[in-house]
Amino acid sequence: MADHKQGFIERWFYSTNHKDIGTLYLLFALVMFFIGGAMAMVIRAELFQPGLQLVSPEFFNQMTTTHALVMIFGAVMPAFVGLANWMIPLQIGAPDMALPRMNNWSFWIMPFAFTLLLLPLILQGFGIGSGGPAGGWTLYPPLSLQSGTNISFTIFAIHLMGVSSIMGAINIIATVLNMRAPGMDLLKMPIFVWTWLITAFLLIAVMPVLAGSVTMLLTDKFFGTSFFNAAGGGDPVMYQHIFWFFGHPEVYIMILPAFGIVSEIIPTFARKPLFGYQAMVYATASIAFLSFIVWAHHMFTVGMPLGGELYFMYATMLIAIPTGVKVFNWVTTLWRGSISFETPMLFALGFVVMFTIGGFSGLMLAIVPADFQYHDTYFVVAHFHYVLVTGAVFAIMAGAYYWLPKWTGHMYSETLGKWHFWLSTIFVNVLFFPQHFLGLAGMQRRVPDYNPAFADFNMWSSIGGFGFGLSQLLFAYIVWKSVRGGAKAEARSWEGAKGLEWTVPSPAPHHTFEKPPVIKDGDLAHGDVSH
């Protein structure tokens, strides 16, 4: 009942309300972002100077592995699921998610999964066990199988994360396909909803593949099988094929919702409809399809046949086309727009520029003979951090600033928001851009020590890392301050904002759209639809 007053425990632990669960996901992602960030600080502190300084090589390996798992499965993905939970029902005029109890369950699996993942590291602090996983985030055998029983904690944690992701994806598909308001045709949905609908299908397709690969690792380690053990007739390269069949679509699972967020924000602050709405939808679907058939470009150096290398090279280059369509459409939306530079727009523009840098270095990595040179160097580290930090994380920040007034009912401090953007942008480039040069010069990734010739760029990279990490404390403060109070937000918090979410009051009431809204042209996020 709408007039039923919930207590703290009932509201936050038993909640089936999409807004509360979205808030829980976002807070969880923020906590994991800082935990994963602290691990990155350990890595950059060790690499500040050549030589072994602060931690043992074993612990350094544990940090690189756990940092990646925490950031991917604990920060980026839950943040996007949180945004989906909050915004999709508001954007399509639904009263809630289709499967609210499952929604609650899919969130509460996550804290248990990450307790399992981090427990070996915590126990190591008390002198128990051999510490966290140390096989790189890809958990390649035989390295991942040479550690102690900690690999079992990691594998069970990954299974739980996968269950959570699949449940969330099923919920999003059921909601979008069955609960749209009358008049909200598929090709009238906001782009954010479209990108999440496609992402949800990707999740359902590939999470079981990851589960299969890590289960085979588990049986190789504890039950005497030889899936990946050459001595028993197995093949460690087979693991790489199975893992990357999951891993490459996973990259797009982490970037497609970002495309959706940026496609909401740029039209709002350019005060123009999104250019080429349908082309954006088809480009998203093309990227999702192509993501399944390019997995082995991560494996050019394993000794695959020349025909395989050529195929994966050309297929990878093909993905640049729909991605380029998106960048073209964003730039064309800006063209001759009445642009204003509030914080969400700054993060969205930062996304477009720096994600494109990551895209270009990805094209360089797609070229087989060049990849032989770049493979397993810091060039690859620079590439995927430009895609995932200045791509996915910047888009999450943009979305948080954009919808924060709708969530809290208060405007955040625009001055502090701009400080956060500029500090983040400057430091993230100081952090990752030098790594391109380190990689081209031959510095290997995942090593705690290096040739003194690489010292200067590593020092700059570490300074950028600490600056970027500290800048995120400002973000946490801005969010906290906005929750506590501030200028009252209007229902339509941004002058150019279109979409159903801006027709409900700010903060959005606990229950919305108990009667389906009437869809009017002015409410829709793009202008190329007719009624």
Coordinates of C-alpha atoms in Angstrom, one line a residue:
M1 CA 0.0 0.0 0.0
A2 CA 1.2 3.5 -0.8
D3 CA 0.3 4.8 2.6
H4 CA 2.1 2.0 4.5
K5 CA 5.2 3.4 6.3
Q6 CA 8.1 1.1 6.1
G7 CA 10.8 0.8 8.7
F8 CA 14.5 0.9 7.8
I9 CA 14.9 -2.9 7.8
E10 CA 11.7 -3.6 5.9
R11 CA 12.5 -0.9 3.3
W12 CA 16.1 -1.7 2.6
F13 CA 16.4 -5.5 3.2
Y14 CA 13.0 -6.7 2.1
S15 CA 12.3 -4.1 -0.5
T16 CA 10.8 -5.1 -3.9
N17 CA 10.5 -1.4 -5.0
H18 CA 12.7 -0.8 -8.1
K19 CA 13.9 2.6 -6.9
D20 CA 15.1 1.2 -3.5
I21 CA 16.8 -1.8 -5.2
G22 CA 18.4 0.6 -7.8
T23 CA 19.7 2.7 -4.9
L24 CA 21.2 -0.4 -3.2
Y25 CA 22.9 -1.4 -6.4
L26 CA 24.4 2.1 -6.9
L27 CA 25.6 2.3 -3.3
F28 CA 27.1 -1.2 -3.5
A29 CA 28.8 -0.3 -6.8
L30 CA 30.3 2.9 -5.2
V31 CA 31.7 0.9 -2.2
M32 CA 33.2 -1.7 -4.6
F33 CA 34.6 1.2 -6.7
F34 CA 36.6 2.4 -3.7
I35 CA 37.7 -1.1 -2.7
G36 CA 38.9 -1.8 -6.3
G37 CA 40.4 1.7 -6.4
A38 CA 42.4 1.0 -3.2
M39 CA 43.8 -2.1 -4.9
A40 CA 44.8 0.0 -7.9
M41 CA 46.6 2.4 -5.5
V42 CA 48.6 -0.5 -4.2
I43 CA 49.6 -1.5 -7.8
R44 CA 50.6 2.1 -8.7
A45 CA 52.5 2.6 -5.4
E46 CA 54.6 -0.5 -6.1
L47 CA 55.2 0.7 -9.7
F48 CA 56.1 4.3 -8.7
Q49 CA 59.8 3.4 -8.9
P50 CA 61.7 0.4 -10.3
G51 CA 62.7 -2.4 -7.9
L52 CA 60.5 -4.2 -5.4
Q53 CA 59.3 -1.5 -3.0
L54 CA 56.2 -2.2 -0.9
V55 CA 54.6 -5.6 -1.5
S56 CA 55.8 -9.1 -2.5
P57 CA 55.3 -10.2 -6.2
E58 CA 52.7 -12.8 -5.0
F59 CA 50.6 -10.0 -3.3
F60 CA 51.1 -7.8 -6.3
N61 CA 49.5 -10.6 -8.5
Q62 CA 46.7 -10.9 -6.0
M63 CA 46.0 -7.2 -6.3
T64 CA 46.0 -7.1 -10.1
T65 CA 43.6 -10.1 -10.2
T66 CA 41.2 -9.0 -7.5
H67 CA 41.3 -5.3 -8.6
A68 CA 40.0 -6.4 -12.0
L69 CA 37.3 -8.8 -10.7
V70 CA 36.0 -6.2 -8.2
M71 CA 35.9 -3.4 -10.7
I72 CA 34.2 -5.4 -13.5
F73 CA 31.7 -7.5 -11.5
G74 CA 31.5 -5.3 -8.4
A75 CA 31.6 -1.7 -9.6
V76 CA 30.8 -1.2 -13.4
M77 CA 28.2 -3.9 -13.9
P78 CA 26.2 -3.3 -10.7
A79 CA 26.2 0.5 -11.3
F80 CA 24.6 -0.1 -14.7
V81 CA 22.1 -2.5 -13.2
G82 CA 21.3 0.1 -10.6
L83 CA 20.7 2.7 -13.2
A84 CA 18.5 0.3 -15.2
N85 CA 16.5 -0.5 -12.0
W86 CA 15.9 3.1 -11.2
M87 CA 15.3 4.5 -14.7
I88 CA 13.8 1.8 -17.0
P89 CA 10.4 1.7 -15.3
L90 CA 10.3 5.5 -15.2
Q91 CA 11.3 5.8 -18.8
I92 CA 8.7 3.3 -20.2
G93 CA 5.9 4.2 -17.9
A94 CA 5.9 1.0 -15.9
P95 CA 4.8 0.9 -12.2
D96 CA 7.8 -1.3 -11.2
M97 CA 10.0 -4.1 -12.6
A98 CA 8.2 -7.2 -13.9
L99 CA 9.6 -9.6 -11.2
P100 CA 10.1 -7.5 -8.1
R101 CA 10.9 -10.4 -5.6
M102 CA 13.5 -11.8 -8.0
N103 CA 14.9 -8.2 -8.2
N104 CA 15.4 -8.2 -4.5
W105 CA 17.1 -11.6 -4.6
S106 CA 19.4 -10.6 -7.5
F107 CA 20.8 -7.7 -5.5
W108 CA 21.2 -9.5 -2.2
I109 CA 23.3 -12.3 -3.8
M110 CA 26.0 -9.7 -4.6
P111 CA 27.2 -8.8 -1.1
F112 CA 27.6 -12.6 -0.4
A113 CA 29.5 -13.1 -3.7
F114 CA 32.0 -10.4 -2.9
T115 CA 32.4 -11.5 0.7
L116 CA 33.5 -14.9 -0.8
L117 CA 35.8 -13.2 -3.3
L118 CA 37.5 -11.0 -0.8
L119 CA 37.6 -13.4 2.2
P120 CA 40.9 -15.1 1.3
L121 CA 42.6 -11.7 1.1
I122 CA 41.1 -10.7 4.5
L123 CA 42.1 -14.0 6.1
Q124 CA 45.6 -13.6 4.8
G125 CA 45.8 -10.5 7.0
F126 CA 45.2 -12.8 10.0
G127 CA 47.9 -15.3 8.8
I128 CA 45.3 -17.8 7.5
G129 CA 45.6 -19.3 3.9
S130 CA 47.6 -18.2 0.9
G131 CA 45.7 -15.0 0.1
G132 CA 43.5 -14.1 -2.9
P133 CA 43.5 -15.4 -6.5
A134 CA 46.7 -14.5 -8.4
G135 CA 46.1 -15.8 -11.9
G136 CA 45.2 -12.5 -13.6
W137 CA 41.5 -11.5 -14.0
T138 CA 41.2 -14.1 -16.9
L139 CA 42.3 -16.9 -14.5
Y140 CA 44.3 -18.6 -17.2
P141 CA 45.4 -22.2 -16.4
P142 CA 47.9 -23.4 -15.5
L143 CA 48.8 -20.3 -13.5
S144 CA 45.4 -20.0 -11.8
L145 CA 45.5 -23.7 -10.7
Q146 CA 49.0 -23.3 -9.1
S147 CA 47.6 -21.4 -6.1
G148 CA 46.0 -22.9 -3.0
T149 CA 42.3 -23.5 -2.3
N150 CA 41.6 -19.7 -2.8
I151 CA 40.7 -20.5 -6.4
S152 CA 37.5 -22.2 -5.1
F153 CA 36.4 -19.1 -3.3
T154 CA 36.9 -17.1 -6.5
I155 CA 35.0 -19.6 -8.7
F156 CA 32.0 -19.8 -6.3
A157 CA 31.9 -16.0 -6.1
I158 CA 31.9 -15.8 -10.0
H159 CA 29.0 -18.3 -10.0
L160 CA 27.0 -16.2 -7.6
M161 CA 27.7 -13.0 -9.6
G162 CA 26.6 -14.8 -12.8
V163 CA 23.3 -15.9 -11.2
S164 CA 22.7 -12.3 -10.0
S165 CA 23.4 -11.0 -13.5
I166 CA 21.2 -13.5 -15.3
M167 CA 18.3 -12.8 -12.9
G168 CA 18.7 -9.1 -13.4
A169 CA 18.8 -9.5 -17.2
I170 CA 15.6 -11.7 -17.3
N171 CA 13.9 -9.0 -15.2
I172 CA 14.9 -6.2 -17.6
I173 CA 13.8 -8.2 -20.7
A174 CA 10.4 -9.1 -19.0
T175 CA 9.9 -5.5 -18.0
V176 CA 10.7 -3.8 -21.3
L177 CA 8.8 -6.3 -23.4
N178 CA 5.7 -6.6 -21.3
M179 CA 5.2 -3.4 -19.2
R180 CA 5.6 -0.4 -21.6
A181 CA 2.9 2.2 -21.3
P182 CA 0.3 2.2 -24.1
G183 CA 1.7 4.0 -27.1
M184 CA 5.3 3.3 -26.2
D185 CA 6.3 1.3 -29.2
L186 CA 9.7 -0.4 -29.3
L187 CA 11.0 2.3 -31.6
K188 CA 9.8 5.1 -29.4
M189 CA 11.7 3.8 -26.3
P190 CA 14.6 6.0 -25.0
I191 CA 18.0 4.8 -26.3
F192 CA 19.0 3.9 -22.7
V193 CA 16.2 1.3 -22.5
W194 CA 17.2 -0.1 -25.9
T195 CA 20.8 -0.5 -25.0
W196 CA 19.9 -2.3 -21.8
L197 CA 17.4 -4.6 -23.6
I198 CA 20.2 -5.7 -26.0
T199 CA 22.7 -5.9 -23.1
A200 CA 20.3 -8.2 -21.1
F201 CA 20.2 -10.7 -24.0
L202 CA 24.1 -10.6 -24.1
L203 CA 24.2 -11.3 -20.4
I204 CA 21.9 -14.3 -20.6
A205 CA 23.9 -15.7 -23.6
V206 CA 27.4 -15.4 -22.1
M207 CA 27.2 -15.7 -18.3
P208 CA 26.7 -19.5 -18.5
V209 CA 29.8 -19.7 -20.7
L210 CA 31.9 -18.1 -18.0
A211 CA 30.3 -20.5 -15.5
G212 CA 31.2 -23.5 -17.6
S213 CA 34.8 -22.4 -18.0
V214 CA 35.4 -21.8 -14.3
T215 CA 33.6 -25.0 -13.4
M216 CA 36.1 -26.9 -15.6
L217 CA 38.9 -25.1 -13.7
L218 CA 37.3 -26.2 -10.4
T219 CA 37.2 -29.9 -11.5
D220 CA 40.7 -29.7 -12.9
K221 CA 41.9 -28.4 -9.5
F222 CA 40.0 -30.6 -7.1
F223 CA 38.5 -33.6 -9.0
G224 CA 41.3 -34.9 -11.2
T225 CA 39.9 -33.9 -14.6
S226 CA 42.2 -32.7 -17.4
F227 CA 40.2 -30.2 -19.4
F228 CA 43.2 -27.8 -19.5
N229 CA 46.0 -30.0 -18.3
A230 CA 48.2 -31.0 -21.2
A231 CA 49.7 -33.9 -19.3
G232 CA 46.2 -35.5 -19.1
G233 CA 45.4 -34.8 -22.8
G234 CA 43.8 -31.4 -22.1
D235 CA 44.6 -28.0 -23.7
P236 CA 45.1 -24.7 -21.8
V237 CA 44.3 -22.8 -25.0
M238 CA 40.8 -24.3 -25.0
Y239 CA 40.2 -22.4 -21.7
Q240 CA 41.2 -19.2 -23.5
H241 CA 38.7 -19.8 -26.3
I242 CA 35.8 -20.5 -23.8
F243 CA 36.8 -17.6 -21.6
W244 CA 37.0 -15.1 -24.4
F245 CA 33.7 -16.3 -25.9
F246 CA 32.3 -14.9 -22.7
G247 CA 34.9 -12.2 -22.3
H248 CA 34.4 -10.3 -25.5
P249 CA 30.6 -9.8 -25.3
E250 CA 31.3 -8.9 -21.6
V251 CA 33.3 -5.9 -22.8
Y252 CA 30.1 -4.7 -24.7
I253 CA 27.9 -5.5 -21.7
M254 CA 30.0 -2.9 -19.9
I255 CA 29.8 -0.3 -22.7
L256 CA 26.4 -0.6 -24.4
P257 CA 24.5 0.9 -21.4
A258 CA 27.1 3.7 -21.4
F259 CA 26.2 4.5 -25.0
G260 CA 22.6 4.7 -23.9
I261 CA 23.3 7.1 -21.1
V262 CA 25.4 9.4 -23.3
S263 CA 22.6 9.2 -26.0
E264 CA 20.2 10.6 -23.3
I265 CA 22.4 13.4 -22.1
I266 CA 23.8 14.9 -25.3
P267 CA 20.4 15.7 -26.8
T268 CA 19.2 17.2 -23.5
F269 CA 22.1 19.7 -23.3
A270 CA 22.4 20.3 -27.0
R271 CA 18.6 21.0 -26.9
K272 CA 18.1 18.9 -30.1
P273 CA 16.6 15.5 -30.8
L274 CA 19.1 12.7 -31.1
F275 CA 20.4 12.5 -34.6
G276 CA 19.6 9.1 -36.3
Y277 CA 17.7 7.4 -33.5
Q278 CA 17.0 4.3 -35.5
A279 CA 20.6 4.1 -36.8
M280 CA 21.6 4.1 -33.1
V281 CA 19.3 1.2 -32.3
Y282 CA 20.5 -0.9 -35.3
A283 CA 24.2 0.0 -34.5
T284 CA 23.8 -1.2 -30.9
A285 CA 22.2 -4.5 -32.2
S286 CA 25.1 -4.9 -34.7
I287 CA 27.7 -4.4 -32.1
A288 CA 26.0 -7.0 -29.9
F289 CA 25.9 -9.5 -32.7
L290 CA 29.5 -8.9 -33.8
S291 CA 30.8 -9.2 -30.3
F292 CA 30.1 -13.0 -30.4
I293 CA 32.3 -13.6 -33.5
V294 CA 35.5 -11.8 -32.6
W295 CA 36.6 -13.5 -29.4
A296 CA 40.0 -14.8 -30.6
H297 CA 41.5 -11.4 -31.3
H298 CA 42.6 -11.7 -27.6
M299 CA 44.6 -14.7 -28.6
F300 CA 46.6 -13.8 -31.8
T301 CA 49.8 -15.0 -30.2
V302 CA 48.7 -18.6 -29.2
G303 CA 49.6 -20.0 -32.6
M304 CA 46.3 -20.1 -34.4
P305 CA 46.3 -20.8 -38.1
L306 CA 46.8 -17.8 -40.5
G307 CA 43.2 -18.1 -41.8
G308 CA 41.9 -17.8 -38.2
E309 CA 44.1 -14.8 -37.6
L310 CA 42.9 -13.1 -40.8
Y311 CA 39.2 -13.8 -40.0
F312 CA 39.4 -12.4 -36.5
M313 CA 41.3 -9.4 -37.7
Y314 CA 38.7 -8.4 -40.3
A315 CA 35.8 -9.3 -38.0
T316 CA 37.3 -7.0 -35.3
M317 CA 37.7 -4.1 -37.7
L318 CA 34.1 -4.5 -38.7
I319 CA 33.0 -3.5 -35.2
A320 CA 34.5 -0.1 -35.8
I321 CA 31.7 0.6 -38.3
P322 CA 28.6 0.6 -36.0
T323 CA 30.7 2.2 -33.2
G324 CA 31.8 4.9 -35.6
V325 CA 28.1 5.4 -36.5
K326 CA 27.4 6.1 -32.9
V327 CA 30.2 8.6 -32.5
F328 CA 29.1 10.3 -35.8
N329 CA 25.5 10.6 -34.5
W330 CA 26.6 12.1 -31.2
V331 CA 28.8 14.7 -32.9
T332 CA 26.0 15.4 -35.4
T333 CA 23.5 15.9 -32.5
L334 CA 25.9 18.5 -31.1
W335 CA 26.2 20.2 -34.5
R336 CA 24.5 23.7 -34.3
G337 CA 22.8 22.7 -31.0
S338 CA 22.3 25.3 -28.3
I339 CA 24.8 23.6 -26.0
S340 CA 25.3 24.2 -22.3
F341 CA 28.1 22.6 -20.3
E342 CA 26.6 21.3 -17.0
T343 CA 28.4 18.5 -15.3
P344 CA 26.5 15.6 -17.0
M345 CA 27.3 17.1 -20.4
L346 CA 31.0 17.5 -19.5
F347 CA 31.2 13.8 -18.5
A348 CA 29.3 12.8 -21.7
L349 CA 31.6 14.9 -23.9
G350 CA 34.6 13.5 -22.0
F351 CA 33.3 10.0 -22.7
V352 CA 32.9 10.7 -26.5
V353 CA 36.5 12.0 -26.9
M354 CA 38.3 9.6 -24.6
F355 CA 36.3 6.5 -25.5
T356 CA 37.2 7.2 -29.1
I357 CA 40.9 7.2 -28.2
G358 CA 40.3 3.7 -26.6
G359 CA 38.5 2.7 -29.8
F360 CA 41.4 3.8 -32.0
S361 CA 43.9 1.9 -29.9
G362 CA 41.6 -1.1 -30.2
L363 CA 41.8 -0.9 -33.9
M364 CA 45.6 -0.9 -33.6
L365 CA 45.4 -4.1 -31.5
A366 CA 43.1 -5.7 -34.2
I367 CA 46.0 -5.8 -36.7
V368 CA 47.6 -9.2 -36.3
P369 CA 51.3 -8.4 -36.9
A370 CA 51.1 -5.2 -34.8
D371 CA 49.3 -7.1 -32.0
F372 CA 52.3 -9.5 -31.8
Q373 CA 54.2 -6.5 -30.7
Y374 CA 51.5 -5.0 -28.4
H375 CA 50.3 -8.2 -26.8
D376 CA 50.7 -8.5 -23.0
T377 CA 52.2 -5.0 -22.8
Y378 CA 51.0 -1.9 -21.1
F379 CA 49.6 -0.8 -24.5
V380 CA 46.8 -3.2 -23.9
V381 CA 46.3 -1.9 -20.3
A382 CA 46.1 1.6 -21.6
H383 CA 43.6 0.6 -24.3
F384 CA 41.1 -1.2 -22.1
H385 CA 41.3 1.4 -19.3
Y386 CA 40.5 4.1 -21.9
V387 CA 37.4 2.1 -22.8
L388 CA 36.4 1.1 -19.3
V389 CA 37.4 4.1 -17.2
T390 CA 36.9 7.1 -19.5
G391 CA 34.2 5.0 -21.2
A392 CA 32.0 3.1 -18.8
V393 CA 32.9 4.8 -15.6
F394 CA 32.7 8.4 -17.0
A395 CA 29.2 7.4 -18.5
I396 CA 28.1 6.1 -15.1
M397 CA 29.3 9.4 -13.5
A398 CA 27.4 11.4 -16.3
G399 CA 24.2 9.3 -15.6
A400 CA 24.6 9.8 -11.8
Y401 CA 24.8 13.6 -12.2
Y402 CA 22.0 13.7 -14.8
W403 CA 19.5 11.8 -12.7
L404 CA 20.6 12.7 -9.2
P405 CA 18.1 15.6 -8.9
K406 CA 15.3 13.0 -9.9
W407 CA 16.6 10.6 -7.2
T408 CA 17.2 13.0 -4.3
G409 CA 14.9 16.0 -5.1
H410 CA 17.9 18.3 -4.7
M411 CA 20.3 19.8 -7.2
Y412 CA 24.0 19.0 -6.5
S413 CA 26.7 21.7 -6.4
E414 CA 27.5 22.5 -10.0
T415 CA 30.8 24.1 -9.0
L416 CA 32.0 20.9 -7.2
G417 CA 30.7 18.7 -10.0
K418 CA 32.8 20.6 -12.5
W419 CA 35.8 20.4 -10.2
H420 CA 35.2 16.6 -10.1
F421 CA 35.1 16.4 -13.9
W422 CA 38.2 18.4 -14.6
L423 CA 40.3 16.8 -11.9
S424 CA 39.1 13.3 -13.1
T425 CA 39.8 14.1 -16.7
I426 CA 43.3 15.6 -16.2
F427 CA 44.4 12.8 -13.8
V428 CA 42.9 9.9 -15.8
N429 CA 45.0 11.0 -18.8
V430 CA 48.1 11.5 -16.8
L431 CA 47.4 7.9 -15.4
F432 CA 46.7 6.0 -18.6
F433 CA 48.2 7.9 -21.6
P434 CA 51.9 7.3 -20.7
Q435 CA 51.0 3.6 -20.6
H436 CA 50.7 3.6 -24.4
F437 CA 54.3 4.6 -24.6
L438 CA 55.4 2.1 -22.0
G439 CA 53.7 -0.7 -23.9
L440 CA 55.2 0.4 -27.3
A441 CA 58.6 0.4 -25.6
G442 CA 58.0 -3.2 -24.4
M443 CA 57.0 -3.0 -20.8
Q444 CA 55.1 -6.1 -19.8
R445 CA 51.8 -6.0 -17.9
R446 CA 51.2 -7.6 -14.5
V447 CA 54.8 -7.3 -13.3
P448 CA 55.8 -5.7 -10.0
D449 CA 59.3 -4.7 -11.2
Y450 CA 60.6 -3.2 -14.4
N451 CA 63.6 -1.9 -16.3
P452 CA 64.7 1.5 -15.0
A453 CA 64.4 2.9 -18.5
F454 CA 60.6 2.9 -17.9
A455 CA 60.9 4.8 -14.6
D456 CA 59.7 8.3 -15.7
F457 CA 56.5 7.2 -17.4
N458 CA 55.6 4.9 -14.5
M459 CA 56.1 7.7 -12.0
W460 CA 53.8 10.0 -14.0
S461 CA 51.3 7.2 -14.3
S462 CA 51.3 6.6 -10.5
I463 CA 50.9 10.3 -9.8
G464 CA 47.9 10.3 -12.2
G465 CA 46.5 7.3 -10.4
F466 CA 46.7 8.8 -6.9
G467 CA 45.2 12.1 -8.3
F468 CA 42.3 10.2 -10.0
G469 CA 41.6 8.1 -6.9
L470 CA 41.5 11.2 -4.6
S471 CA 39.2 13.0 -7.0
Q472 CA 36.6 10.3 -6.6
L473 CA 36.3 11.2 -2.9
L474 CA 34.9 14.5 -4.1
F475 CA 32.2 12.6 -6.1
A476 CA 31.2 10.7 -2.9
Y477 CA 31.0 14.0 -1.1
I478 CA 28.8 15.6 -3.8
V479 CA 26.4 12.7 -3.8
W480 CA 26.2 12.8 0.0
K481 CA 25.6 16.5 0.0
S482 CA 22.9 16.2 -2.6
V483 CA 21.1 13.5 -0.6
R484 CA 21.3 15.7 2.6
G485 CA 19.9 18.8 0.9
G486 CA 20.4 21.6 -1.6
A487 CA 18.4 23.6 -4.1
K488 CA 15.0 22.1 -4.7
A489 CA 14.9 20.2 -8.1
E490 CA 12.0 20.7 -10.5
A491 CA 10.2 17.8 -12.0
R492 CA 12.0 18.6 -15.3
S493 CA 15.4 19.3 -13.7
W494 CA 17.1 20.1 -17.0
E495 CA 15.7 22.6 -19.5
G496 CA 16.1 20.4 -22.6
A497 CA 15.2 17.1 -20.9
K498 CA 12.6 14.9 -22.7
G499 CA 11.3 11.6 -21.5
L500 CA 8.7 10.2 -19.1
E501 CA 11.0 10.3 -16.1
W502 CA 10.9 14.1 -16.2
T503 CA 7.0 14.1 -16.0
V504 CA 7.1 12.8 -12.4
P505 CA 8.0 14.9 -9.4
S506 CA 11.5 15.2 -8.0
P507 CA 12.3 13.2 -5.9
A508 CA 10.4 10.5 -7.7
P509 CA 7.7 9.2 -5.4
H510 CA 8.0 5.7 -4.0
H511 CA 5.3 4.4 -6.4
T512 CA 4.9 5.9 -9.9
F513 CA 2.6 5.3 -12.8
E514 CA -0.1 3.4 -10.9
K515 CA -2.2 4.4 -13.8
P516 CA -0.3 4.1 -17.2
P517 CA 0.8 7.5 -18.5
V518 CA -0.5 8.9 -21.7
I519 CA 2.4 9.1 -24.2
K520 CA 2.6 12.5 -25.9
D521 CA 5.2 13.5 -28.5
G522 CA 6.7 16.1 -26.2
D523 CA 7.5 13.4 -23.6
L524 CA 9.6 11.3 -25.9
A525 CA 13.4 11.5 -26.0
H526 CA 13.7 11.9 -29.7
G527 CA 11.9 13.7 -32.5
D528 CA 11.8 11.4 -35.4
V529 CA 8.6 9.5 -34.4
S530 CA 5.1 10.2 -35.6
H531 CA 1.7 9.4 -34.0

